[in-house]
Tab-separated table of C-alpha atoms in Angstrom:
chain	number	residue	atom	x	y	z
A	1004	MET	CA	-49.774	35.617	41.479
A	1005	LYS	CA	-50.735	32.206	40.203
A	1006	LYS	CA	-53.819	33.745	38.509
A	1007	ASP	CA	-51.624	36.371	36.824
A	1008	GLY	CA	-49.326	33.659	35.555
A	1009	LEU	CA	-52.262	31.724	34.032
A	1010	VAL	CA	-53.553	34.894	32.367
A	1011	CYS	CA	-50.117	35.505	30.865
A	1012	LEU	CA	-49.951	31.929	29.580
A	1013	LYS	CA	-53.464	32.319	28.047
A	1014	SER	CA	-52.413	35.529	26.329
A	1015	VAL	CA	-49.367	33.770	24.911
A	1016	TYR	CA	-51.626	31.041	23.519
A	1017	ASN	CA	-53.956	33.599	21.880
A	1018	CYS	CA	-50.936	35.498	20.566
A	1019	ASN	CA	-49.579	32.345	19.013
A	1020	GLU	CA	-52.884	31.619	17.326
A	1021	VAL	CA	-53.246	35.138	15.897
A	1022	GLU	CA	-49.635	35.279	14.770
A	1023	GLY	CA	-49.929	31.869	13.114
A	1024	THR	CA	-52.903	33.098	11.076
A	1025	ALA	CA	-51.071	36.260	10.107
A	1026	ALA	CA	-48.025	34.316	9.100
A	1027	ALA	CA	-50.096	32.188	6.771
A	1028	HIS	CA	-51.420	35.189	4.863
A	1029	GLY	CA	-48.767	37.855	5.361
A	1030	SER	CA	-45.397	38.432	3.902
A	1031	ALA	CA	-42.091	36.956	5.087
A	1032	SER	CA	-41.139	40.194	6.835
A	1033	ASP	CA	-44.366	40.178	8.860
A	1034	LEU	CA	-43.630	36.595	9.929
A	1035	GLU	CA	-40.196	37.554	11.242
A	1036	THR	CA	-41.709	40.461	13.184
A	1037	LEU	CA	-44.283	38.204	14.813
A	1038	ILE	CA	-41.622	35.651	15.772
A	1039	GLU	CA	-39.528	38.339	17.463
A	1040	ARG	CA	-42.603	39.499	19.428
A	1041	LEU	CA	-43.293	35.941	20.533
A	1042	GLU	CA	-39.696	35.526	21.744
A	1043	ARG	CA	-39.919	38.731	23.771
A	1044	VAL	CA	-43.139	37.547	25.460
A	1045	THR	CA	-41.563	34.148	26.214
A	1046	SER	CA	-38.481	35.811	27.695
A	1047	ARG	CA	-40.633	37.925	30.017
A	1048	LEU	CA	-42.551	34.853	31.197
A	1049	GLU	CA	-39.320	33.015	32.012
A	1050	ARG	CA	-38.257	35.797	34.331
A	1051	LEU	CA	-41.377	35.516	36.486
A	1052	PRO	CA	-40.282	34.409	40.006
A	1053	LEU	CA	-43.212	32.011	40.276
A	1054	LEU	CA	-42.314	30.127	37.118
A	1055	ARG	CA	-38.604	30.069	37.961
A	1056	ALA	CA	-39.251	28.700	41.445
A	1057	HIS	CA	-41.840	26.014	40.653
A	1058	THR	CA	-41.373	24.972	37.011
A	1059	PRO	CA	-38.327	23.950	35.009
A	1060	ALA	CA	-37.126	26.599	32.571
A	1061	ALA	CA	-38.272	26.062	29.007
A	1062	PRO	CA	-35.595	25.231	26.457
A	1063	HIS	CA	-34.665	28.001	24.083
A	1064	SER	CA	-34.596	25.834	20.990
A	1065	PRO	CA	-36.928	26.455	18.056
A	1066	ALA	CA	-38.805	23.229	18.797
A	1067	PRO	CA	-40.054	22.037	22.216
A	1068	SER	CA	-37.767	19.568	23.962
A	1069	PRO	CA	-39.551	16.328	24.840
A	1070	VAL	CA	-36.874	15.480	27.402
A	1071	SER	CA	-37.372	18.779	29.227
A	1072	LEU	CA	-41.104	18.176	29.441
A	1073	ASN	CA	-40.567	14.776	31.023
A	1074	THR	CA	-37.881	15.874	33.474
A	1075	PRO	CA	-38.901	14.793	37.003
A	1076	PRO	CA	-39.720	17.629	39.359
A	1077	PRO	CA	-37.358	18.444	42.227
A	1078	GLN	CA	-37.716	16.174	45.223
A	1079	GLU	CA	-38.012	19.100	47.618
A	1080	SER	CA	-40.044	22.269	47.107
A	1081	LEU	CA	-37.929	25.387	46.772
A	1082	GLU	CA	-38.305	28.375	49.029
A	1083	PRO	CA	-38.611	31.804	47.382
A	1084	ILE	CA	-35.215	32.818	46.065
A	1085	PRO	CA	-34.076	36.400	46.683
A	1086	SER	CA	-33.862	38.373	43.476
A	1087	ASP	CA	-30.345	39.491	44.396
A	1088	ASN	CA	-28.926	35.961	44.673
A	1089	MET	CA	-25.841	36.288	42.477
A	1090	SER	CA	-25.196	32.547	42.224
A	1091	VAL	CA	-28.646	31.702	40.854
A	1092	ASN	CA	-28.733	34.717	38.551
A	1093	GLY	CA	-25.273	33.884	37.241
A	1094	TYR	CA	-26.326	30.348	36.356
A	1095	GLN	CA	-29.499	31.621	34.695
A	1096	ASP	CA	-27.361	33.912	32.549
A	1097	LEU	CA	-25.292	30.866	31.615
A	1098	VAL	CA	-28.430	28.942	30.612
A	1099	GLN	CA	-29.989	31.783	28.650
A	1100	GLY	CA	-26.746	32.748	26.929
A	1101	PRO	CA	-24.104	30.114	25.985
A	1102	LEU	CA	-26.430	27.129	26.487
A	1103	ARG	CA	-29.089	28.694	24.293
A	1104	ALA	CA	-26.564	29.304	21.508
A	1105	TYR	CA	-25.429	25.679	21.680
A	1106	LEU	CA	-29.022	24.393	21.560
A	1107	GLN	CA	-29.906	26.527	18.555
A	1108	LEU	CA	-26.898	25.313	16.574
A	1109	SER	CA	-27.672	21.715	17.538
A	1110	GLN	CA	-31.214	22.103	16.189
A	1111	GLN	CA	-29.805	23.495	12.947
A	1112	ILE	CA	-27.573	20.429	12.519
A	1113	GLY	CA	-30.447	18.145	13.529
A	1114	GLY	CA	-30.424	14.361	13.750
A	1115	ASP	CA	-28.559	12.736	16.634
A	1116	VAL	CA	-26.924	16.039	17.551
A	1117	ALA	CA	-30.298	17.659	18.216
A	1118	THR	CA	-31.528	14.655	20.190
A	1119	GLN	CA	-28.462	14.635	22.380
A	1120	ALA	CA	-28.752	18.407	22.838
A	1121	ASN	CA	-32.180	17.861	24.407
A	1122	LEU	CA	-30.546	15.585	26.969
A	1123	VAL	CA	-27.861	18.207	27.613
A	1124	ASN	CA	-30.539	20.839	28.149
A	1125	ALA	CA	-32.295	18.580	30.653
A	1126	ALA	CA	-29.006	18.066	32.521
A	1127	PHE	CA	-28.391	21.815	32.820
A	1128	GLN	CA	-31.976	22.388	33.948
A	1129	ALA	CA	-31.578	19.706	36.630
A	1130	GLN	CA	-28.406	21.386	37.861
A	1131	SER	CA	-30.141	24.761	37.822
A	1132	ARG	CA	-32.778	23.418	40.206
A	1133	TYR	CA	-30.030	21.991	42.408
A	1134	ILE	CA	-28.278	25.369	42.616
A	1135	GLN	CA	-31.600	27.044	43.445
A	1136	LEU	CA	-32.039	24.521	46.238
A	1137	ALA	CA	-28.573	25.315	47.555
A	1138	ALA	CA	-29.518	28.997	47.645
A	1139	THR	CA	-32.420	28.313	50.036
A	1140	LYS	CA	-31.254	25.394	52.198
A	1141	ALA	CA	-28.475	24.429	54.534
A	1142	LYS	CA	-26.052	21.777	53.352
A	1143	PRO	CA	-27.746	18.359	53.708
A	1144	SER	CA	-26.226	15.114	54.839
A	1145	GLN	CA	-24.143	13.094	52.426
A	1146	ALA	CA	-26.919	10.568	51.785
A	1147	GLU	CA	-29.486	13.300	51.112
A	1148	GLU	CA	-27.021	15.168	48.933
A	1149	MET	CA	-26.489	12.111	46.739
A	1150	GLN	CA	-30.262	11.727	46.418
A	1151	LEU	CA	-30.637	15.359	45.342
A	1152	LEU	CA	-27.889	14.890	42.742
A	1153	THR	CA	-29.661	11.889	41.205
A	1154	PRO	CA	-31.555	13.846	38.465
A	1155	THR	CA	-28.346	15.434	37.176
A	1156	SER	CA	-26.479	12.134	37.373
A	1157	GLU	CA	-29.199	10.328	35.441
A	1158	GLN	CA	-29.098	12.902	32.649
A	1159	ILE	CA	-25.296	12.620	32.385
A	1160	SER	CA	-25.612	8.837	32.126
A	1161	ALA	CA	-28.325	9.191	29.464
A	1162	ILE	CA	-26.041	11.448	27.393
A	1163	GLN	CA	-23.182	8.959	27.566
A	1164	GLN	CA	-25.417	5.967	26.818
A	1165	TYR	CA	-26.853	7.755	23.792
A	1166	ARG	CA	-23.341	8.022	22.379
A	1167	GLU	CA	-22.714	4.312	22.936
A	1168	LYS	CA	-25.990	3.354	21.234
A	1169	ASN	CA	-25.252	5.447	18.131
A	1170	ARG	CA	-21.684	4.545	17.238
A	1171	ALA	CA	-22.696	4.169	13.595
A	1172	SER	CA	-23.981	7.740	13.422
A	1173	GLN	CA	-22.371	10.177	11.003
A	1174	PHE	CA	-22.218	12.589	13.958
A	1175	PHE	CA	-20.376	10.189	16.250
A	1176	ASN	CA	-17.591	12.705	16.881
A	1177	HIS	CA	-20.206	15.270	17.900
A	1178	LEU	CA	-21.792	12.810	20.305
A	1179	SER	CA	-18.391	11.840	21.707
A	1180	ALA	CA	-17.359	15.443	22.299
A	1181	ILE	CA	-20.432	15.996	24.478
A	1182	SER	CA	-20.197	12.595	26.158
A	1183	GLU	CA	-16.559	13.058	27.174
A	1184	SER	CA	-17.000	16.561	28.592
A	1185	ILE	CA	-20.520	16.504	30.099
A	1186	PRO	CA	-19.150	15.122	33.430
A	1187	ALA	CA	-18.108	18.744	34.004
A	1188	LEU	CA	-21.557	19.147	35.585
A	1189	GLY	CA	-20.241	17.013	38.430
A	1190	TRP	CA	-18.383	20.070	39.789
A	1191	VAL	CA	-21.104	20.446	42.444
A	1192	ALA	CA	-19.642	17.400	44.218
A	1193	VAL	CA	-15.981	18.452	43.884
A	1194	ALA	CA	-14.064	20.271	46.628
A	1195	PRO	CA	-11.987	22.261	47.339
A	1196	ALA	CA	-11.209	23.306	43.726
A	1197	PRO	CA	-14.109	22.552	41.341
A	1198	ALA	CA	-13.114	25.074	38.648
A	1199	PRO	CA	-9.990	23.140	37.491
A	1200	TYR	CA	-12.173	20.024	37.292
A	1201	VAL	CA	-14.482	21.755	34.798
A	1202	LYS	CA	-11.469	22.761	32.692
A	1203	GLU	CA	-10.154	19.207	32.756
A	1204	MET	CA	-13.449	17.868	31.417
A	1205	ASN	CA	-13.531	20.586	28.770
A	1206	ASP	CA	-10.050	19.581	27.613
A	1207	ALA	CA	-11.129	15.924	27.480
A	1208	GLY	CA	-13.852	16.756	24.981
A	1209	GLN	CA	-11.700	18.937	22.743
A	1210	PHE	CA	-10.082	15.839	21.234
A	1211	TYR	CA	-13.374	15.117	19.475
A	1212	THR	CA	-14.267	18.747	18.759
A	1213	ASN	CA	-10.978	18.979	16.861
A	1214	ARG	CA	-12.083	15.999	14.800
A	1215	VAL	CA	-15.373	17.713	14.051
A	1216	LEU	CA	-13.512	20.828	12.930
A	1217	LYS	CA	-11.261	18.753	10.709
A	1218	ASP	CA	-14.159	16.899	9.050
A	1219	TRP	CA	-16.651	19.736	8.648
A	1220	LYS	CA	-14.768	23.030	8.385
A	1221	GLU	CA	-14.804	22.821	4.573
A	1222	LYS	CA	-18.326	21.353	4.329
A	1223	ASP	CA	-20.539	23.292	6.737
A	1224	LYS	CA	-19.534	26.233	8.920
A	1225	THR	CA	-22.450	25.475	11.253
A	1226	HIS	CA	-20.466	22.589	12.752
A	1227	VAL	CA	-17.540	24.936	13.380
A	1228	GLU	CA	-19.811	27.354	15.236
A	1229	TRP	CA	-21.312	24.393	17.115
A	1230	CYS	CA	-17.872	23.366	18.419
A	1231	ARG	CA	-17.063	26.893	19.481
A	1232	ALA	CA	-20.407	27.240	21.247
A	1233	TRP	CA	-19.907	24.062	23.277
A	1234	VAL	CA	-16.335	24.894	24.289
A	1235	GLN	CA	-17.430	28.420	25.192
A	1236	LEU	CA	-20.295	27.044	27.286
A	1237	LEU	CA	-17.944	24.975	29.435
A	1238	SER	CA	-15.452	27.844	29.633
A	1239	ASP	CA	-18.192	30.127	30.933
A	1240	LEU	CA	-19.242	27.399	33.360
A	1241	GLN	CA	-15.666	27.262	34.660
A	1242	ALA	CA	-15.634	31.050	35.103
A	1243	TYR	CA	-18.987	30.885	36.902
A	1244	VAL	CA	-17.756	28.204	39.301
A	1245	LYS	CA	-14.531	30.104	39.957
A	1246	GLN	CA	-16.461	33.290	40.745
A	1247	PHE	CA	-19.322	32.014	42.899
A	1248	HIS	CA	-18.194	28.581	44.182
A	1249	THR	CA	-14.403	28.804	44.375
A	1250	THR	CA	-13.934	26.116	47.044
A	1251	GLY	CA	-17.076	24.100	46.354
A	1252	LEU	CA	-20.832	24.555	46.057
A	1253	VAL	CA	-21.991	27.229	48.525
A	1254	TRP	CA	-25.123	26.445	50.552
A	1255	SER	CA	-27.120	29.268	52.092
A	1256	GLY	CA	-26.947	27.868	55.650
A	1257	LYS	CA	-30.671	28.410	56.232
A	1258	GLY	CA	-32.985	25.817	57.682
A	1259	SER	CA	-31.939	22.939	59.918
A	1260	ALA	CA	-28.256	22.491	60.214
A	1261	GLY	CA	-25.955	20.669	62.531
A	1262	ALA	CA	-24.793	22.158	65.789
A	1263	PRO	CA	-21.628	24.239	65.670
A	1264	PRO	CA	-18.442	22.380	66.519
A	1265	PRO	CA	-17.447	22.379	70.191
A	1266	PRO	CA	-14.658	24.677	71.320
A	1267	PRO	CA	-11.197	23.150	71.472
A	1268	PRO	CA	-10.299	21.468	74.772
A	1269	GLY	CA	-8.342	23.425	77.300
A	1270	GLY	CA	-10.160	26.736	76.892
A	1271	LEU	CA	-8.661	29.884	75.450
A	1272	PRO	CA	-4.871	30.221	75.164
A	1273	PRO	CA	-3.139	32.273	77.863
A	1274	PRO	CA	-2.482	35.951	77.135
A	1275	PRO	CA	0.957	36.888	75.799
A	1276	PRO	CA	3.569	37.804	78.416
A	1277	VAL	CA	3.932	41.444	79.365
A	1278	LEU	CA	7.006	43.128	77.903
A	1279	PRO	CA	9.485	44.312	80.570
A	1280	ASP	CA	9.971	48.022	81.140
A	1281	VAL	CA	13.055	49.172	79.306
A	1282	ASP	CA	14.560	52.633	79.421
A	1283	PHE	CA	15.470	53.614	75.883
A	1284	SER	CA	16.621	57.098	76.801
A	1285	ASN	CA	20.271	56.087	77.203
A	1286	LEU	CA	20.503	54.436	73.791
A	1287	SER	CA	22.265	56.407	71.087
A	1288	LEU	CA	22.194	56.136	67.345
A	1289	ASP	CA	24.918	54.325	65.458
A	1290	ASP	CA	27.681	56.855	64.831
A	1291	ARG	CA	29.684	55.836	61.771
A	1292	SER	CA	32.045	58.791	61.905
A	1293	ALA	CA	34.525	56.796	63.990
A	1294	LEU	CA	34.540	54.040	61.373
A	1295	PHE	CA	35.367	56.424	58.542
A	1296	ALA	CA	38.040	58.036	60.686
A	1297	GLU	CA	39.773	54.672	61.113
A	1298	ILE	CA	39.586	53.978	57.368
A	1299	ASN	CA	41.135	57.345	56.562
A	1300	ARG	CA	44.234	56.490	58.619
A	1301	GLY	CA	45.688	54.635	55.593
A	1302	GLU	CA	48.582	52.260	56.286
A	1303	ALA	CA	48.571	53.217	59.965
A	1304	ILE	CA	45.389	51.198	60.407
A	1305	THR	CA	47.472	47.984	60.645
A	1306	SER	CA	49.815	49.310	63.317
A	1307	SER	CA	47.780	47.709	66.100
A	1308	LEU	CA	47.857	44.209	64.567
A	1309	ARG	CA	50.046	41.519	66.167
A	1310	LYS	CA	53.033	40.149	64.285
A	1311	VAL	CA	53.168	36.386	63.557
A	1312	THR	CA	56.568	35.146	64.675
A	1313	PRO	CA	58.170	31.899	63.407
A	1314	ASP	CA	57.451	30.109	66.706
A	1315	MET	CA	53.720	30.709	66.075
A	1316	GLN	CA	53.728	29.011	62.650
A	1317	THR	CA	52.657	25.369	62.678
A	1318	HIS	CA	54.903	24.347	59.778
A	1319	LYS	CA	57.956	25.565	61.756
A	1320	ASN	CA	56.725	24.473	65.182
A	1321	PRO	CA	55.040	21.019	64.850
A	1322	THR	CA	54.235	20.906	68.557
A	1323	LEU	CA	51.420	23.371	67.937
A	1324	ARG	CA	49.535	20.713	65.959
A	1325	GLN	CA	48.975	18.674	69.121
A	1326	GLY	CA	47.044	21.426	70.808
A	1327	PRO	CA	43.288	21.840	71.258
A	1328	ALA	CA	40.705	22.034	68.462
A	1329	PRO	CA	40.681	22.624	65.584
A	1330	PHE	CA	44.038	20.739	65.580
A	1331	LYS	CA	42.695	17.474	66.980
A	1332	ALA	CA	45.184	14.630	67.111
A	1333	THR	CA	44.165	11.678	64.950
A	1334	SER	CA	45.235	8.111	65.487
A	1335	ALA	CA	44.723	4.929	63.589
A	1336	ALA	CA	42.720	3.516	66.478
A	1337	GLY	CA	40.400	6.493	66.685
A	1338	HIS	CA	39.832	6.815	62.926
A	1339	LYS	CA	36.372	5.638	61.855
A	1340	PRO	CA	36.345	4.210	58.311
A	1341	LEU	CA	33.655	5.058	55.835
A	1342	PRO	CA	30.656	2.703	55.843
A	1343	GLN	CA	30.892	-0.133	53.361
A	1344	PRO	CA	27.991	-1.813	51.571
A	1345	GLY	CA	26.824	-4.861	53.448
A	1346	ALA	CA	29.052	-4.140	56.456
A	1347	GLY	CA	26.361	-2.618	58.634
A	1348	GLN	CA	23.231	-3.997	60.273
A	1349	LEU	CA	24.610	-7.541	60.425
A	1350	ASP	CA	23.418	-7.841	63.977
A	1351	LYS	CA	19.940	-8.581	62.670
A	1352	PRO	CA	18.913	-12.246	62.580
A	1353	PRO	CA	19.584	-13.987	59.254
A	1354	VAL	CA	16.632	-14.669	56.954
A	1355	PHE	CA	16.111	-17.490	54.459
A	1356	THR	CA	12.476	-17.773	53.435
A	1357	ARG	CA	10.126	-17.867	50.488
A	1358	ASP	CA	7.465	-15.194	50.185
A	1359	GLY	CA	5.197	-16.109	47.288
A	1360	LYS	CA	7.283	-15.812	44.136
A	1361	LYS	CA	10.243	-14.252	45.954
A	1362	TRP	CA	13.058	-15.994	47.827
A	1363	LEU	CA	14.423	-13.717	50.555
A	1364	ILE	CA	18.006	-14.293	51.758
A	1365	GLU	CA	19.054	-11.521	54.139
A	1366	TYR	CA	21.760	-10.783	56.742
A	1367	GLN	CA	23.632	-14.055	56.192
A	1368	LYS	CA	27.211	-13.991	57.488
A	1369	GLY	CA	29.866	-16.610	56.811
A	1370	ASN	CA	27.358	-19.107	55.392
A	1371	SER	CA	28.609	-20.913	52.272
A	1372	ASN	CA	25.826	-23.559	52.198
A	1373	LEU	CA	22.900	-21.430	51.008
A	1374	VAL	CA	20.885	-23.475	48.476
A	1375	VAL	CA	17.652	-22.621	46.651
A	1376	GLU	CA	15.898	-25.750	45.359
A	1377	ASN	CA	12.489	-26.594	43.886
A	1378	ALA	CA	12.034	-23.037	42.617
A	1379	ASP	CA	9.574	-22.191	39.867
A	1380	MET	CA	10.430	-20.462	36.614
A	1381	ASN	CA	8.682	-17.250	37.690
A	1382	ASN	CA	10.538	-16.990	41.024
A	1383	VAL	CA	13.072	-14.311	41.928
A	1384	VAL	CA	15.964	-14.827	44.361
A	1385	TYR	CA	16.814	-11.697	46.368
A	1386	MET	CA	20.022	-11.621	48.433
A	1387	PHE	CA	20.367	-8.579	50.717
A	1388	ARG	CA	23.178	-7.422	53.049
A	1389	CYS	CA	24.962	-10.737	53.165
A	1390	ARG	CA	28.685	-11.121	53.887
A	1391	ASP	CA	31.235	-13.888	53.254
A	1392	SER	CA	28.508	-16.213	51.976
A	1393	ALA	CA	27.863	-18.391	48.920
A	1394	LEU	CA	24.527	-19.127	47.256
A	1395	THR	CA	23.610	-21.965	44.891
A	1396	VAL	CA	20.415	-21.762	42.814
A	1397	ARG	CA	19.363	-25.055	41.262
A	1398	GLY	CA	16.915	-25.242	38.393
A	1399	LYS	CA	15.612	-22.394	36.256
A	1400	VAL	CA	14.323	-19.181	37.861
A	1401	ASN	CA	13.332	-15.777	36.537
A	1402	GLY	CA	16.165	-13.728	38.043
A	1403	VAL	CA	18.709	-13.241	40.844
A	1404	VAL	CA	19.460	-9.973	42.651
A	1405	LEU	CA	22.406	-9.258	44.995
A	1406	ASP	CA	21.876	-6.004	46.893
A	1407	SER	CA	24.487	-4.482	49.259
A	1408	CYS	CA	26.419	-7.742	49.600
A	1409	THR	CA	30.150	-8.046	50.385
A	1410	LYS	CA	32.465	-10.939	49.475
A	1411	CYS	CA	29.620	-13.149	48.278
A	1412	ALA	CA	29.352	-15.656	45.426
A	1413	VAL	CA	26.394	-17.087	43.532
A	1414	VAL	CA	26.245	-20.147	41.265
A	1415	PHE	CA	23.124	-20.882	39.218
A	1416	ASP	CA	21.955	-23.105	36.380
A	1417	ASN	CA	19.661	-21.033	34.115
A	1418	LEU	CA	17.929	-17.651	34.308
A	1419	VAL	CA	14.981	-16.386	32.290
A	1420	SER	CA	15.797	-12.671	32.518
A	1421	SER	CA	18.933	-11.436	34.326
A	1422	ILE	CA	21.211	-11.334	37.362
A	1423	GLU	CA	21.773	-7.947	39.021
A	1424	PHE	CA	24.488	-6.621	41.341
A	1425	VAL	CA	23.632	-3.390	43.177
A	1426	ASN	CA	25.830	-1.633	45.774
A	1427	CYS	CA	28.045	-4.694	46.189
A	1428	GLN	CA	31.739	-5.266	46.858
A	1429	SER	CA	33.940	-8.204	45.826
A	1430	VAL	CA	31.246	-10.473	44.395
A	1431	GLN	CA	31.425	-13.395	41.990
A	1432	MET	CA	28.965	-15.249	39.807
A	1433	GLN	CA	29.117	-18.405	37.735
A	1434	VAL	CA	26.501	-19.571	35.270
A	1435	LEU	CA	26.344	-23.265	34.388
A	1436	GLY	CA	23.685	-22.916	31.706
A	1437	LYS	CA	22.083	-19.841	30.124
A	1438	VAL	CA	21.853	-16.205	31.296
A	1439	PRO	CA	20.614	-13.439	28.941
A	1440	THR	CA	21.716	-10.320	30.849
A	1441	VAL	CA	24.114	-9.309	33.626
A	1442	SER	CA	23.488	-5.911	35.243
A	1443	ILE	CA	26.138	-4.245	37.445
A	1444	ASP	CA	25.379	-0.959	39.232
A	1445	LYS	CA	27.495	0.852	41.848
A	1446	THR	CA	29.607	-2.236	42.474
A	1447	ASP	CA	33.350	-2.481	43.129
A	1448	GLY	CA	34.853	-5.828	42.198
A	1449	CYS	CA	32.748	-8.256	40.148
A	1450	GLN	CA	33.980	-11.511	38.586
A	1451	ILE	CA	31.718	-13.049	35.921
A	1452	TYR	CA	32.328	-16.696	34.984
A	1453	LEU	CA	30.452	-17.642	31.820
A	1454	SER	CA	29.493	-21.008	30.353
A	1455	PRO	CA	29.752	-22.026	26.668
A	1456	GLU	CA	25.946	-21.537	26.365
A	1457	SER	CA	26.117	-17.927	27.657
A	1458	LEU	CA	28.675	-16.423	25.311
A	1459	ASP	CA	25.961	-14.161	23.813
A	1460	VAL	CA	25.226	-12.532	27.170
A	1461	GLU	CA	24.662	-8.772	27.443
A	1462	ILE	CA	26.527	-7.018	30.265
A	1463	VAL	CA	25.256	-3.589	31.349
A	1464	SER	CA	27.401	-1.675	33.849
A	1465	SER	CA	27.246	1.778	35.435
A	1466	LYS	CA	29.231	3.513	38.199
A	1467	SER	CA	31.215	0.299	38.816
A	1468	SER	CA	34.870	-0.759	38.846
A	1469	GLU	CA	37.112	-3.855	38.821
A	1470	MET	CA	34.809	-5.871	36.571
A	1471	ASN	CA	36.149	-8.921	34.758
A	1472	VAL	CA	34.540	-11.464	32.434
A	1473	LEU	CA	36.047	-14.966	32.328
A	1474	ILE	CA	35.338	-16.939	29.135
A	1475	PRO	CA	35.852	-20.727	29.149
A	1476	LYS	CA	38.407	-22.348	26.845
A	1477	ALA	CA	38.459	-25.835	25.369
A	1478	ASN	CA	40.940	-27.145	27.964
A	1479	GLY	CA	38.676	-26.060	30.859
A	1480	ASP	CA	40.658	-22.937	31.671
A	1481	TYR	CA	39.323	-19.371	31.445
A	1482	THR	CA	40.365	-16.295	29.509
A	1483	GLU	CA	39.965	-13.092	31.516
A	1484	HIS	CA	38.746	-9.853	29.949
A	1485	ALA	CA	38.336	-6.544	31.776
A	1486	ILE	CA	35.219	-4.443	31.304
A	1487	PRO	CA	36.188	-0.824	30.521
A	1488	GLU	CA	35.811	1.674	33.343
A	1489	GLN	CA	37.160	4.716	31.518
A	1490	PHE	CA	35.659	6.358	28.476
A	1491	LYS	CA	36.840	9.026	26.085
A	1492	THR	CA	34.388	11.513	24.595
A	1493	VAL	CA	35.204	13.749	21.646
A	1494	LEU	CA	33.166	16.272	19.739
A	1495	ASN	CA	32.182	15.078	16.308
A	1496	LYS	CA	30.431	18.009	14.630
A	1497	PRO	CA	28.199	16.105	12.228
A	1498	ALA	CA	27.130	13.517	14.822
A	1499	GLY	CA	27.584	15.421	18.086
A	1500	LEU	CA	29.497	13.595	20.834
A	1501	THR	CA	31.307	10.326	20.227
A	1502	THR	CA	32.225	8.155	23.239
A	1503	THR	CA	34.626	5.202	23.087
A	1504	PRO	CA	36.082	3.029	25.873
A	1505	VAL	CA	39.704	3.520	26.868
A	1506	GLU	CA	41.682	0.313	26.423
A	1507	ASN	CA	43.465	-1.081	29.439
A	1508	LYS	CA	47.087	-1.685	28.391
A	1509	GLY	CA	48.427	-2.459	31.855
């Protein structure tokens, strides 16, 4: 077969020489006829099993691809591939169809686009050899698999580096479209759903193909066809992967492979229990005639119901309420109140520590001497589930947070960002210097004492009640103002909804 292949190649060479001479002296129509004959001969040679198994497929561009000629051979010789292997044949159809159209349009545009197209062709040829290898071998180890993927990976890197080296090119958007989407060839290493990965890479490149369409659709329609050819190529690749490698690249399983997994411990499960013998002969079908007979009785159907006398009614006989369930007697001693924020989990040991930039004060009970000193400006003080306690923060820190605290107070000098109250009850705060923001969320009862330097504070509240702001006066006393808890919303047709707070006139 090798001799036949060499004879065919020699005939192609002689045919080229004769057709070149004829083209030099013949008409333009004769030249086109000779070129079509040459393409048919080349197509037949590419389908020879010997050439497909041992040589990389030739590019279908008008000019030879120097990158394809220098592509390193596969690291492992391929076994003969069955002619009915659908996976290999499907990929060959992809190479000879959509890829060929893309390469031809790239050669028509020329320049950097044609050079990068040669690299793309080499990448597809490398993946074609990898798929042929998968059709003849069992799945290798992870280290060997990465080594076999090296040729494809190197071509993908070369395509991306070519874009980076030619940022000043007039075809930079073309180069970027290919560079952003060529990682789609990495589907062979993706499991269990490689097809969506190909689509994701195709979408990533369409940002630049849209730019190409915008810049060239009025100048040269070839660029428009080029964009469509590349997007169609990746779409066909996605369809190919979805059809033949739905959950990942399929290996043939031939050759050396690992031993099958051992059976699960404990042996086979016991057989299901035997159903007992049941005599179904005495069972009768549901007869609904009796039901309809009862319904047809009319008002007489209620004649069998018991009358409710006054001594059976609980509102006339209160002693019935002390009976069994569902009328359970309730007492003040047996009533369990609803859980309150900060009231639970106080049996845990109290915490007062510094963890990096965060001061942690947790589970303190009845401690009014909590002091944070020597804190940095980027520190945060976090007070959690404390009860009947008071905290003093000296110096300037980033922020203070009170979370799930009950009957607690905090006094601080200056804050960079804000103080927050979350899930608290009956809390107080006093600022001696500056505080930009006070945040209150899901809190019932919050007293805010401001300083003359903090009169421009912003107070943000939500799902909270009993909130008061105390503003200092010249004589040292405070003026108390309530934060609205009720709001009125009306429909204002030009502007939509209009919401205003309801004034407290009590």
